[in-house]
Each structure stands twice: as structure tokens, then as C-alpha cells.
Coordinates of C-alpha atoms in Angstrom, one line a residue:
L1 CA -37.0 -20.7 -13.5
P2 CA -38.8 -17.6 -14.7
T3 CA -39.6 -17.8 -18.4
L4 CA -36.8 -15.4 -19.5
L5 CA -34.1 -17.3 -17.6
N6 CA -35.4 -20.6 -18.8
D7 CA -35.5 -19.5 -22.4
T8 CA -32.0 -18.2 -22.1
F9 CA -30.7 -21.4 -20.6
V10 CA -32.5 -23.6 -23.2
G11 CA -31.4 -21.4 -26.0
Y12 CA -27.8 -21.5 -24.8
V13 CA -27.7 -25.3 -24.5
G14 CA -29.3 -25.5 -28.0
M15 CA -26.6 -23.1 -29.3
E16 CA -29.3 -20.7 -30.5
A17 CA -28.9 -16.9 -30.6
I18 CA -30.4 -15.5 -27.4
P19 CA -31.9 -12.0 -27.7
H20 CA -31.8 -10.2 -24.4
A21 CA -32.7 -7.0 -22.6
P22 CA -29.7 -5.0 -21.2
D23 CA -31.0 -5.6 -17.6
H24 CA -31.2 -9.4 -18.0
A25 CA -30.5 -11.1 -14.6
L26 CA -27.9 -13.5 -16.0
L27 CA -26.1 -10.7 -17.8
K28 CA -25.9 -8.6 -14.6
A29 CA -24.7 -11.6 -12.6
G30 CA -21.8 -12.1 -15.1
V31 CA -23.0 -15.6 -16.1
F32 CA -23.4 -14.3 -19.7
T33 CA -21.9 -11.4 -21.5
S34 CA -23.3 -9.5 -24.4
K35 CA -21.8 -10.1 -27.8
D36 CA -22.4 -6.6 -29.1
G37 CA -23.0 -4.4 -26.0
A38 CA -26.5 -3.3 -25.4
S39 CA -28.4 -5.9 -27.4
G40 CA -27.9 -9.0 -29.5
T41 CA -26.6 -12.4 -28.5
L42 CA -25.7 -13.5 -25.1
L43 CA -22.4 -15.4 -24.8
A44 CA -21.3 -17.5 -21.8
T45 CA -18.5 -15.9 -19.8
S46 CA -17.2 -19.4 -18.9
G47 CA -15.5 -20.2 -22.2
V48 CA -12.0 -20.2 -20.7
R49 CA -11.0 -23.5 -19.3
P50 CA -8.9 -23.2 -16.1
A51 CA -5.2 -24.0 -16.4
R52 CA -4.4 -23.1 -12.8
S53 CA -6.1 -23.6 -9.5
V54 CA -5.7 -21.8 -6.2
I55 CA -6.5 -24.9 -4.2
E56 CA -3.7 -26.8 -6.0
E57 CA -1.0 -24.2 -5.7
P58 CA 1.5 -24.6 -2.9
E59 CA 1.2 -21.6 -0.7
A60 CA 1.9 -20.8 3.0
A61 CA -1.3 -20.9 5.1
P62 CA -2.9 -17.5 5.1
R63 CA -2.7 -15.5 8.2
L64 CA -6.2 -15.4 9.5
R65 CA -7.6 -12.3 11.3
L66 CA -10.5 -12.5 13.6
R67 CA -12.3 -9.7 11.8
T68 CA -12.0 -11.6 8.5
C69 CA -13.3 -14.8 10.2
F70 CA -16.4 -13.0 11.3
G71 CA -16.8 -11.4 7.9
V72 CA -16.7 -14.7 6.0
T73 CA -19.1 -16.3 8.6
K74 CA -21.5 -13.4 8.1
I75 CA -21.3 -13.7 4.3
V76 CA -22.0 -17.4 4.3
Y77 CA -24.9 -17.2 6.7
A78 CA -26.4 -14.3 4.7
M79 CA -26.0 -16.1 1.4
R80 CA -27.6 -19.3 2.9
S81 CA -30.6 -17.1 3.9
R82 CA -30.8 -15.5 0.5
L83 CA -30.8 -18.9 -1.2
A84 CA -33.5 -20.2 1.1
N85 CA -35.8 -17.2 0.7
R86 CA -35.3 -16.1 -2.9
S87 CA -35.1 -17.6 -6.4
L88 CA -31.7 -18.3 -7.9
G89 CA -32.4 -15.7 -10.6
V90 CA -33.0 -13.0 -8.0
V91 CA -29.9 -14.1 -6.0
L92 CA -27.8 -13.9 -9.2
D93 CA -29.3 -10.5 -10.1
D94 CA -28.5 -9.2 -6.6
L95 CA -25.0 -10.6 -6.7
G96 CA -24.3 -9.0 -10.1
Q97 CA -25.4 -5.6 -8.8
E98 CA -23.4 -6.0 -5.6
R99 CA -20.2 -7.1 -7.5
E100 CA -20.6 -4.3 -9.9
R101 CA -21.0 -1.7 -7.1
M102 CA -18.2 -3.0 -5.0
A103 CA -15.6 -4.4 -7.5
G104 CA -16.6 -2.8 -10.8
A105 CA -14.0 -3.4 -13.4
A106 CA -11.2 -3.2 -10.8
L107 CA -9.5 -6.4 -11.9
L108 CA -7.9 -6.8 -15.3
A109 CA -7.0 -10.3 -16.6
G110 CA -3.3 -9.5 -17.2
D111 CA -2.7 -7.8 -13.9
D112 CA -0.2 -9.9 -11.9
V113 CA -0.6 -8.0 -8.7
A114 CA -4.4 -8.3 -8.8
A115 CA -4.1 -12.0 -9.7
Q116 CA -2.0 -12.5 -6.6
R117 CA -4.6 -10.6 -4.5
L118 CA -7.2 -13.0 -5.9
R119 CA -5.1 -16.0 -5.0
S120 CA -4.5 -14.8 -1.4
A121 CA -8.2 -13.8 -0.9
A122 CA -9.5 -17.1 -2.2
A123 CA -7.1 -19.1 0.0
E124 CA -8.1 -17.0 3.0
F125 CA -11.8 -17.6 2.3
S126 CA -11.2 -21.3 1.9
S127 CA -9.3 -21.6 5.1
I128 CA -12.0 -19.9 7.1
R129 CA -14.9 -21.5 5.3
R130 CA -13.8 -25.0 6.4
H131 CA -14.6 -24.0 10.0
I132 CA -18.0 -22.5 9.6
P133 CA -20.7 -25.0 10.8
V134 CA -22.8 -24.8 7.7
R135 CA -22.9 -27.7 5.2
M136 CA -20.6 -26.9 2.3
S137 CA -22.1 -26.8 -1.2
C138 CA -20.7 -25.5 -4.4
L139 CA -23.5 -23.0 -5.0
L140 CA -23.5 -21.5 -1.5
D141 CA -19.7 -21.4 -1.3
S142 CA -19.2 -20.0 -4.8
L143 CA -21.8 -17.2 -4.3
S144 CA -20.2 -16.4 -0.9
L145 CA -16.7 -16.3 -2.4
V146 CA -17.8 -13.8 -5.1
V147 CA -19.3 -11.5 -2.4
F148 CA -16.1 -11.9 -0.3
L149 CA -13.9 -11.0 -3.3
A150 CA -16.2 -8.1 -4.4
R151 CA -15.9 -6.5 -0.9
R152 CA -12.1 -6.5 -1.5
G153 CA -12.4 -4.8 -4.9
L154 CA -11.8 -8.1 -6.7
S155 CA -14.0 -9.4 -9.5
A156 CA -14.5 -13.1 -10.5
R157 CA -17.2 -15.1 -12.2
I158 CA -19.3 -18.1 -11.3
V159 CA -19.1 -20.9 -13.8
F160 CA -21.8 -23.5 -14.0
G161 CA -20.9 -26.9 -15.5
V162 CA -22.4 -30.3 -16.1
T163 CA -21.5 -33.9 -16.8
L164 CA -23.9 -35.8 -18.9
A165 CA -23.5 -39.5 -17.9
P166 CA -24.5 -39.5 -15.2
F167 CA -26.0 -36.0 -15.2
T168 CA -24.5 -33.8 -12.5
A169 CA -24.3 -30.0 -12.1
H170 CA -21.6 -28.1 -10.3
C171 CA -20.4 -24.5 -10.0
W172 CA -17.1 -22.8 -9.1
V173 CA -15.5 -19.4 -9.2
Q174 CA -13.0 -18.5 -11.8
H175 CA -11.1 -15.5 -13.2
G176 CA -9.6 -16.0 -16.6
D177 CA -7.9 -19.4 -16.5
L178 CA -7.6 -19.4 -12.7
A179 CA -10.0 -21.5 -10.8
L180 CA -10.4 -20.1 -7.3
N181 CA -12.3 -22.8 -5.4
E182 CA -12.1 -25.9 -7.6
S183 CA -9.3 -28.2 -8.9
I184 CA -8.3 -28.1 -12.5
Y185 CA -9.6 -31.7 -13.0
G186 CA -12.9 -30.9 -11.2
A187 CA -13.5 -27.9 -13.6
V188 CA -12.4 -29.4 -16.9
A189 CA -14.3 -32.6 -16.2
R190 CA -17.5 -30.6 -16.7
L191 CA -19.0 -28.9 -19.7
P192 CA -19.4 -25.2 -18.9
I193 CA -23.0 -24.2 -19.7
M194 CA -23.1 -20.8 -18.0

């Protein structure tokens, strides 16, 4: 990791105050939020543990449209290429800018209509993603889901979590207490770090 991203991560894990610049890559990507606006301490946005999960909710299979299938396929292949050719910090920075440009603050946590749109879009993405011949991975799929949602005017955050014994790292997409591509157990079994 670049020094700034490494220092941020190490400081967060060590529970230290983390000074930052307003254009910090992890801040733009939505992994952290600023405690006091323009400067001060970074706080993880992942503090809310999921109580609900889209993949565990009974719902009729989404109606898949050919155009959406091509769109999801294009997003997954493009994200795979980004991850292969750029650092994770750059990918997260680009993702934060893309999400801000496309979704902005369009989704409020208490908005039931928007929450239903999130559920439907996440279920549609998941149904299509299973058929794309690219090895599934939490990072690729979570980043791709965030792009897919942003292009529909929906905003969600990537949560990074770890287990300590044995050490494993994982990520998923979440909005409020709703996990969009992970089970409740899979999410709460990990300590959110970003």
C-alpha cells in the first residue's frame, strides 16, 4: 500500500486518531468517513452490523433483461481489468468518484422505497453474476456491485472485515444494516476494519 493508505490502516487498527486530507482515497471511496467534515479523524463507515441480508430474504427470482445481463458482464470484466492493472488504492479512489458522480447522496437510510430498489438491484446482480465465466471473489464482486448500484442511482458501501484465528480477510457490500451480497452470519463473523 502507498504510505498514506498504510498509515491510515495501521492507525485505524491501532485505534489511533488518523489525520487526513479531504481528498484521501479511502475517504472518497466511502471506506472511511470524516468525523468533523473537512479535517480531523477518519472513522470507519462499517460500524453498523448487518441485521438483514438480501441473499437470505425470500423473494421471487428477478426478471432478467438481456441489456442488464450485458451490463453486469461488462462491469465485471472491466473491474477485473482494473484490479489487475491498478493498485487497490487507485481502484477505490476511482470507485468513490464514480459512485459520487452517479449516485451522489441519492439514497437515504430510512427510505423504504430506495431500500426496496437496493434489494431488487442486488438480487438482479447476483442472479446474473452467477452465470459470468469469471472466478467469483468477494473483492471483484463487491466492487462490481457498487458500480452496478451507482449506475442505478443507488449508493452502498464496501465493508472490509477480518477473522483473527485463523487470519482471513473478506469484503461485502452493505447499506445501513442491510448486507447486499453476504449472509448475516458471514458478515457478523468478521471484525469490520474498514
